[in-house]
Amino acid sequence: MGLETGSIRIGVIGGGQLARMMVPPAIHLGLRISVLAETEGSSAERAADVVGDYRDPETVYAFADTVDVVTFDHEHVPQEILHELERRGVAVHPRPGALQFAQDKILMREKLGELGVPVPAWAAVSDAAELQRFITEHGGRAVVKTARGGYDGKGVRVVSDAAEVRDWFTALAEDGHGGQLLVEELVDFTRELSQLVARRPSGETRTWPVVETIQRDGVCAEVIAPAPVATPATLDEAARIGAIVAAGVEVTGVLAVEMFETRDGRVLVNELAMRPHNSGHFSIEGSVTSQFEQHLRAVADLPLGDTRMTAPAAVMVNVLGGPAEGPMPVRYAAALAAHPEAKIHSYDKQPRPGRKVGHVTVVGDDLAAVRAAAQAAAAAFD
Amino acid sequence: MGLETGSIRIGVIGGGQLARMMVPPAIHLGLRISVLAETEGSSAERAADVVGDYRDPETVYAFADTVDVVTFDHEHVPQEILHELERRGVAVHPRPGALQFAQDKILMREKLGELGVPVPAWAAVSDAAELQRFITEHGGRAVVKTARGGYDGKGVRVVSDAAEVRDWFTALAEDGHGGQLLVEELVDFTRELSQLVARRPSGETRTWPVVETIQRDGVCAEVIAPAPVATPATLDEAARIGAIVAAGVEVTGVLAVEMFETRDGRVLVNELAMRPHNSGHFSIEGSVTSQFEQHLRAVADLPLGDTRMTAPAAVMVNVLGGPAEGPMPVRYAAALAAHPEAKIHSYDKQPRPGRKVGHVTVVGDDLAAVRAAAQAAAAAFD
């Protein structure tokens, strides 16, 4: 690993804002980081030593030869490539055997079932008739998801009639599940929670406080840390589930377990992400050890850091870029002048409607004041 | 400045750890940063787009052409080059008219006198006889400094006989002061303080809490924030002096004013630095806005951030590299495991005796506990 001779070299596949935000803690820790980015001008351009396609095996193998450990900004690298990397002796974290559960929602649901973790009622359905039966049995509406490739509301539809996803059955007939879709009950939830966990290859595990995530149009809009839940039992249950999942799938690096708190007091797992996650951006300022630093420590198999909050409350608000705005710095002067306490993060991305181009975090003692400040500072970029 | 059209490009002359630590906040703020480093493999290598000699005018002018504003990791760029940059329309911060007072200790003492700021008794002496007279008049011992080029104890000698600096008179006969040396009374101080100030071209100024700096062998060993002084009047006086100096020299960027608290309760200015400074490293975790982020904001003429502490106490301990140790990461696993609350910073430099190769900061509620933790974590690298 280079631990005995010098700096550890970490290679990140994917050049988005998650890779970008790994660079600051790598600099502070004295780790070397390089990024395999899809395009020139990507968010992690600072560290984008290599530009290339992560679906091209030779590109990935050549990149891996230059580093001590390979990790990820996204979960899209094909399993065949990941397994071949391990056959070649490359340290890959998270390992393909864990990553498959973040890549495939049907495998994930099966695994969570094995682990005894509470999930919404679900089925893998092969045709419209099976789907319609599930919808009818679960109140006339249900959530349909493609097993692969969905994120931020993509690959997810709420339907009342199987015909509404006929295109997916057709398009996915050739995939690993033979066209199967995942269908789930529409959960009557009071709020969405996220439990971040970091786990080293040795098994050392640290969890952050459970946070509340507020979605708008299927995209994370705001994160409140810690989550202002109705009862402490909910936090305990979320933390318990996070620990079971992290150990059960043997994740290495950061795992985000997204959950519903139901109206009747249960906690159900919705999604898994095996990388730093939007619900953990608050931790850059809000935790002693950020999710980005912790991910690097975990994949480099270094001891994990303290995850306590640095203040009683932290709120993160995403900046979702509209078309006419230009890059975030256009509005910087006004936003910084009005909100000296706000930490403004720009991903240096060209704006597109709904695109995550940055975020704002405020940390402090009083949740209401912190939240109002974070929302106001982010609104400067609307 | 690019504010209206996209990201501001900041060029840093000098590739040491100060430039290196400007990179993380540049990434977070979405600013583009590039570094003119002296050598390949410098501490700021991550951002070292250009390697070249800062004393070579054409190298500096070509570098300046690629950025919107030029700033510095050190104060050694010659005045002629700085003035020519300004004649060419380049934004240079701090400006040469301010920087001269950090480059030349005799000019600095003259300027502080003009500003009415309390300083130790001093003289500019041209020969051994003048120096001996000062020594005799000030208790038989005095501090002699070269006007230029000193830092971290270099260019500073405590002497009781003028003969002890005969080599300096000879060597410096050709310099701007015709061989003059600065001599100062040996101040009977109880502690050393540092006041960090940031100032924008517009004049907007923000100060951090006054810190105590603890030197060993003329090198900063430890910084305690805020300074545990005997009376609040000392803090007020240090802050007052910092504000007078910042406005008086019209600094842009971060200014560190190093001061003595004397046994009889006065505060005297010792040194000035016009860049982020070792006494401000605590602010990365200990302040809402770090000195590195603030320096970027100031030199880019963006509004300044909140400088409040994130916790009641922060302690920074330097890691001074011995010869037999190898790079810091060799000791990482043990240090991180024993001190999950410590923030360990490695500058990715090869160790040499006494060389600053990194630092450790701990932040918390109880100063004694915080200090013990920071010292213990740093000691892991001894």
Short mmCIF file of N, CA, C and O in Angstrom, two decimals, chain B residues 49-104:
data_model
loop_
_atom_site.label_atom_id
_atom_site.label_comp_id
_atom_site.label_asym_id
_atom_site.label_seq_id
_atom_site.Cartn_x
_atom_site.Cartn_y
_atom_site.Cartn_z
N ASP B 49 1.10 23.98 -11.79
CA ASP B 49 0.98 23.95 -13.24
C ASP B 49 2.28 24.36 -13.90
O ASP B 49 2.59 23.96 -15.01
N VAL B 50 3.04 25.21 -13.22
CA VAL B 50 4.24 25.77 -13.81
C VAL B 50 5.38 25.61 -12.81
O VAL B 50 5.21 25.88 -11.63
N VAL B 51 6.52 25.17 -13.29
CA VAL B 51 7.71 25.12 -12.45
C VAL B 51 8.71 26.13 -13.00
O VAL B 51 9.01 26.11 -14.20
N GLY B 52 9.16 27.02 -12.15
CA GLY B 52 10.10 28.02 -12.64
C GLY B 52 10.59 28.91 -11.52
O GLY B 52 10.11 28.82 -10.40
N ASP B 53 11.52 29.77 -11.85
CA ASP B 53 12.20 30.61 -10.86
C ASP B 53 11.47 31.94 -10.72
O ASP B 53 11.34 32.69 -11.70
N TYR B 54 11.01 32.24 -9.51
CA TYR B 54 10.27 33.50 -9.28
C TYR B 54 11.16 34.73 -9.39
O TYR B 54 10.67 35.85 -9.39
N ARG B 55 12.48 34.52 -9.45
CA ARG B 55 13.38 35.67 -9.62
C ARG B 55 13.61 35.99 -11.09
O ARG B 55 14.26 36.98 -11.42
N ASP B 56 13.09 35.13 -11.97
CA ASP B 56 13.24 35.35 -13.41
C ASP B 56 12.03 36.11 -13.92
O ASP B 56 10.91 35.59 -13.94
N PRO B 57 12.23 37.38 -14.34
CA PRO B 57 11.07 38.21 -14.70
C PRO B 57 10.18 37.56 -15.77
O PRO B 57 8.96 37.53 -15.62
N GLU B 58 10.76 37.02 -16.83
CA GLU B 58 9.92 36.50 -17.92
C GLU B 58 9.09 35.30 -17.47
O GLU B 58 7.96 35.13 -17.91
N THR B 59 9.65 34.49 -16.58
CA THR B 59 8.88 33.36 -16.03
C THR B 59 7.65 33.87 -15.29
O THR B 59 6.55 33.35 -15.45
N VAL B 60 7.85 34.91 -14.48
CA VAL B 60 6.75 35.44 -13.68
C VAL B 60 5.71 36.11 -14.59
O VAL B 60 4.50 35.93 -14.42
N TYR B 61 6.16 36.87 -15.58
CA TYR B 61 5.20 37.56 -16.46
C TYR B 61 4.38 36.56 -17.25
O TYR B 61 3.16 36.74 -17.42
N ALA B 62 5.02 35.49 -17.72
CA ALA B 62 4.28 34.48 -18.49
C ALA B 62 3.25 33.79 -17.60
O ALA B 62 2.12 33.53 -18.02
N PHE B 63 3.64 33.52 -16.36
CA PHE B 63 2.70 32.90 -15.41
C PHE B 63 1.52 33.83 -15.16
O PHE B 63 0.35 33.41 -15.17
N ALA B 64 1.82 35.12 -14.95
CA ALA B 64 0.76 36.09 -14.64
C ALA B 64 -0.25 36.21 -15.79
O ALA B 64 -1.43 36.49 -15.55
N ASP B 65 0.21 35.98 -17.01
CA ASP B 65 -0.69 36.07 -18.16
C ASP B 65 -1.80 35.03 -18.13
O ASP B 65 -2.79 35.15 -18.83
N THR B 66 -1.60 33.96 -17.33
CA THR B 66 -2.56 32.85 -17.34
C THR B 66 -3.60 32.97 -16.23
O THR B 66 -4.45 32.09 -16.09
N VAL B 67 -3.52 34.02 -15.41
CA VAL B 67 -4.41 34.11 -14.25
C VAL B 67 -5.04 35.50 -14.14
O VAL B 67 -4.64 36.43 -14.85
N ASP B 68 -6.03 35.63 -13.24
CA ASP B 68 -6.69 36.92 -13.04
C ASP B 68 -6.04 37.73 -11.93
O ASP B 68 -6.15 38.96 -11.91
N VAL B 69 -5.43 37.04 -10.97
CA VAL B 69 -4.78 37.74 -9.86
C VAL B 69 -3.57 36.92 -9.41
O VAL B 69 -3.62 35.70 -9.39
N VAL B 70 -2.50 37.63 -9.07
CA VAL B 70 -1.27 36.98 -8.58
C VAL B 70 -1.17 37.21 -7.08
O VAL B 70 -1.34 38.33 -6.60
N THR B 71 -0.89 36.11 -6.34
CA THR B 71 -0.61 36.24 -4.91
C THR B 71 0.58 35.34 -4.58
O THR B 71 1.23 34.82 -5.49
N PHE B 72 0.86 35.14 -3.30
CA PHE B 72 2.17 34.60 -2.92
C PHE B 72 2.10 33.58 -1.80
O PHE B 72 1.27 33.68 -0.90
N ASP B 73 3.02 32.64 -1.87
CA ASP B 73 3.28 31.66 -0.80
C ASP B 73 4.41 32.17 0.09
O ASP B 73 4.60 31.70 1.20
N HIS B 74 5.19 33.13 -0.41
CA HIS B 74 6.31 33.70 0.34
C HIS B 74 6.50 35.15 -0.09
O HIS B 74 5.83 35.62 -1.03
N GLU B 75 7.39 35.85 0.60
CA GLU B 75 7.54 37.29 0.34
C GLU B 75 8.79 37.63 -0.46
O GLU B 75 9.25 38.78 -0.44
N HIS B 76 9.34 36.67 -1.21
CA HIS B 76 10.67 36.87 -1.78
C HIS B 76 10.69 37.38 -3.22
O HIS B 76 11.77 37.55 -3.78
N VAL B 77 9.54 37.61 -3.83
CA VAL B 77 9.58 38.08 -5.22
C VAL B 77 10.09 39.52 -5.24
O VAL B 77 9.60 40.37 -4.50
N PRO B 78 11.10 39.79 -6.06
CA PRO B 78 11.71 41.13 -6.07
C PRO B 78 10.71 42.24 -6.40
O PRO B 78 9.82 42.06 -7.24
N GLN B 79 10.91 43.39 -5.76
CA GLN B 79 10.03 44.55 -5.97
C GLN B 79 9.97 44.96 -7.45
O GLN B 79 8.89 45.33 -7.94
N GLU B 80 11.09 44.90 -8.17
CA GLU B 80 11.10 45.32 -9.57
C GLU B 80 10.10 44.49 -10.38
O GLU B 80 9.38 45.01 -11.23
N ILE B 81 10.07 43.19 -10.11
CA ILE B 81 9.15 42.31 -10.84
C ILE B 81 7.70 42.64 -10.46
O ILE B 81 6.82 42.72 -11.32
N LEU B 82 7.46 42.88 -9.19
CA LEU B 82 6.10 43.18 -8.74
C LEU B 82 5.60 44.49 -9.36
O LEU B 82 4.45 44.57 -9.82
N HIS B 83 6.45 45.49 -9.38
CA HIS B 83 6.05 46.77 -9.97
C HIS B 83 5.79 46.63 -11.46
O HIS B 83 4.83 47.20 -12.00
N GLU B 84 6.63 45.86 -12.14
CA GLU B 84 6.43 45.67 -13.58
C GLU B 84 5.11 44.94 -13.85
O GLU B 84 4.39 45.26 -14.80
N LEU B 85 4.78 43.97 -12.99
CA LEU B 85 3.48 43.28 -13.14
C LEU B 85 2.35 44.30 -13.07
O LEU B 85 1.43 44.29 -13.89
N GLU B 86 2.41 45.19 -12.11
CA GLU B 86 1.35 46.20 -11.97
C GLU B 86 1.33 47.14 -13.17
O GLU B 86 0.25 47.52 -13.64
N ARG B 87 2.53 47.51 -13.66
CA ARG B 87 2.57 48.37 -14.86
C ARG B 87 1.90 47.68 -16.03
O ARG B 87 1.31 48.33 -16.89
N ARG B 88 1.99 46.34 -16.06
CA ARG B 88 1.36 45.59 -17.15
C ARG B 88 -0.13 45.35 -16.92
O ARG B 88 -0.78 44.65 -17.69
N GLY B 89 -0.65 45.87 -15.81
CA GLY B 89 -2.09 45.75 -15.56
C GLY B 89 -2.50 44.49 -14.81
O GLY B 89 -3.69 44.18 -14.71
N VAL B 90 -1.52 43.75 -14.26
CA VAL B 90 -1.84 42.53 -13.51
C VAL B 90 -2.29 42.92 -12.10
O VAL B 90 -1.67 43.78 -11.46
N ALA B 91 -3.36 42.27 -11.60
CA ALA B 91 -3.75 42.45 -10.20
C ALA B 91 -2.79 41.65 -9.34
O ALA B 91 -2.66 40.44 -9.50
N VAL B 92 -2.08 42.34 -8.44
CA VAL B 92 -1.10 41.71 -7.54
C VAL B 92 -1.53 41.99 -6.11
O VAL B 92 -1.67 43.15 -5.72
N HIS B 93 -1.76 40.93 -5.31
CA HIS B 93 -2.16 41.11 -3.91
C HIS B 93 -1.40 40.16 -3.02
O HIS B 93 -1.45 38.97 -3.25
N PRO B 94 -0.75 40.64 -1.93
CA PRO B 94 -0.64 42.05 -1.58
C PRO B 94 0.17 42.82 -2.62
O PRO B 94 0.99 42.25 -3.33
N ARG B 95 -0.07 44.14 -2.69
CA ARG B 95 0.60 44.99 -3.66
C ARG B 95 2.06 45.24 -3.21
O ARG B 95 2.39 45.11 -2.03
N PRO B 96 2.92 45.56 -4.16
CA PRO B 96 4.35 45.73 -3.80
C PRO B 96 4.57 46.78 -2.72
O PRO B 96 5.46 46.62 -1.86
N GLY B 97 3.75 47.83 -2.72
CA GLY B 97 3.91 48.89 -1.72
C GLY B 97 3.63 48.39 -0.31
O GLY B 97 4.18 48.93 0.67
N ALA B 98 2.79 47.37 -0.17
CA ALA B 98 2.57 46.75 1.14
C ALA B 98 3.64 45.70 1.41
O ALA B 98 4.22 45.64 2.50
N LEU B 99 3.92 44.90 0.40
CA LEU B 99 4.81 43.76 0.57
C LEU B 99 6.23 44.16 1.00
O LEU B 99 6.93 43.41 1.68
N GLN B 100 6.64 45.39 0.61
CA GLN B 100 8.00 45.81 0.97
C GLN B 100 8.23 45.79 2.48
O GLN B 100 9.35 45.54 2.93
N PHE B 101 7.15 46.01 3.25
CA PHE B 101 7.32 46.04 4.70
C PHE B 101 7.48 44.64 5.29
O PHE B 101 7.96 44.48 6.41
N ALA B 102 7.05 43.62 4.55
CA ALA B 102 7.31 42.24 4.98
C ALA B 102 8.63 41.75 4.43
O ALA B 102 9.20 40.77 4.92
N GLN B 103 9.15 42.43 3.40
CA GLN B 103 10.41 42.01 2.78
C GLN B 103 11.62 42.60 3.48
O GLN B 103 12.72 42.06 3.38
N ASP B 104 11.42 43.74 4.14
CA ASP B 104 12.56 44.48 4.68
C ASP B 104 12.23 44.93 6.10
O ASP B 104 11.37 45.78 6.31
#
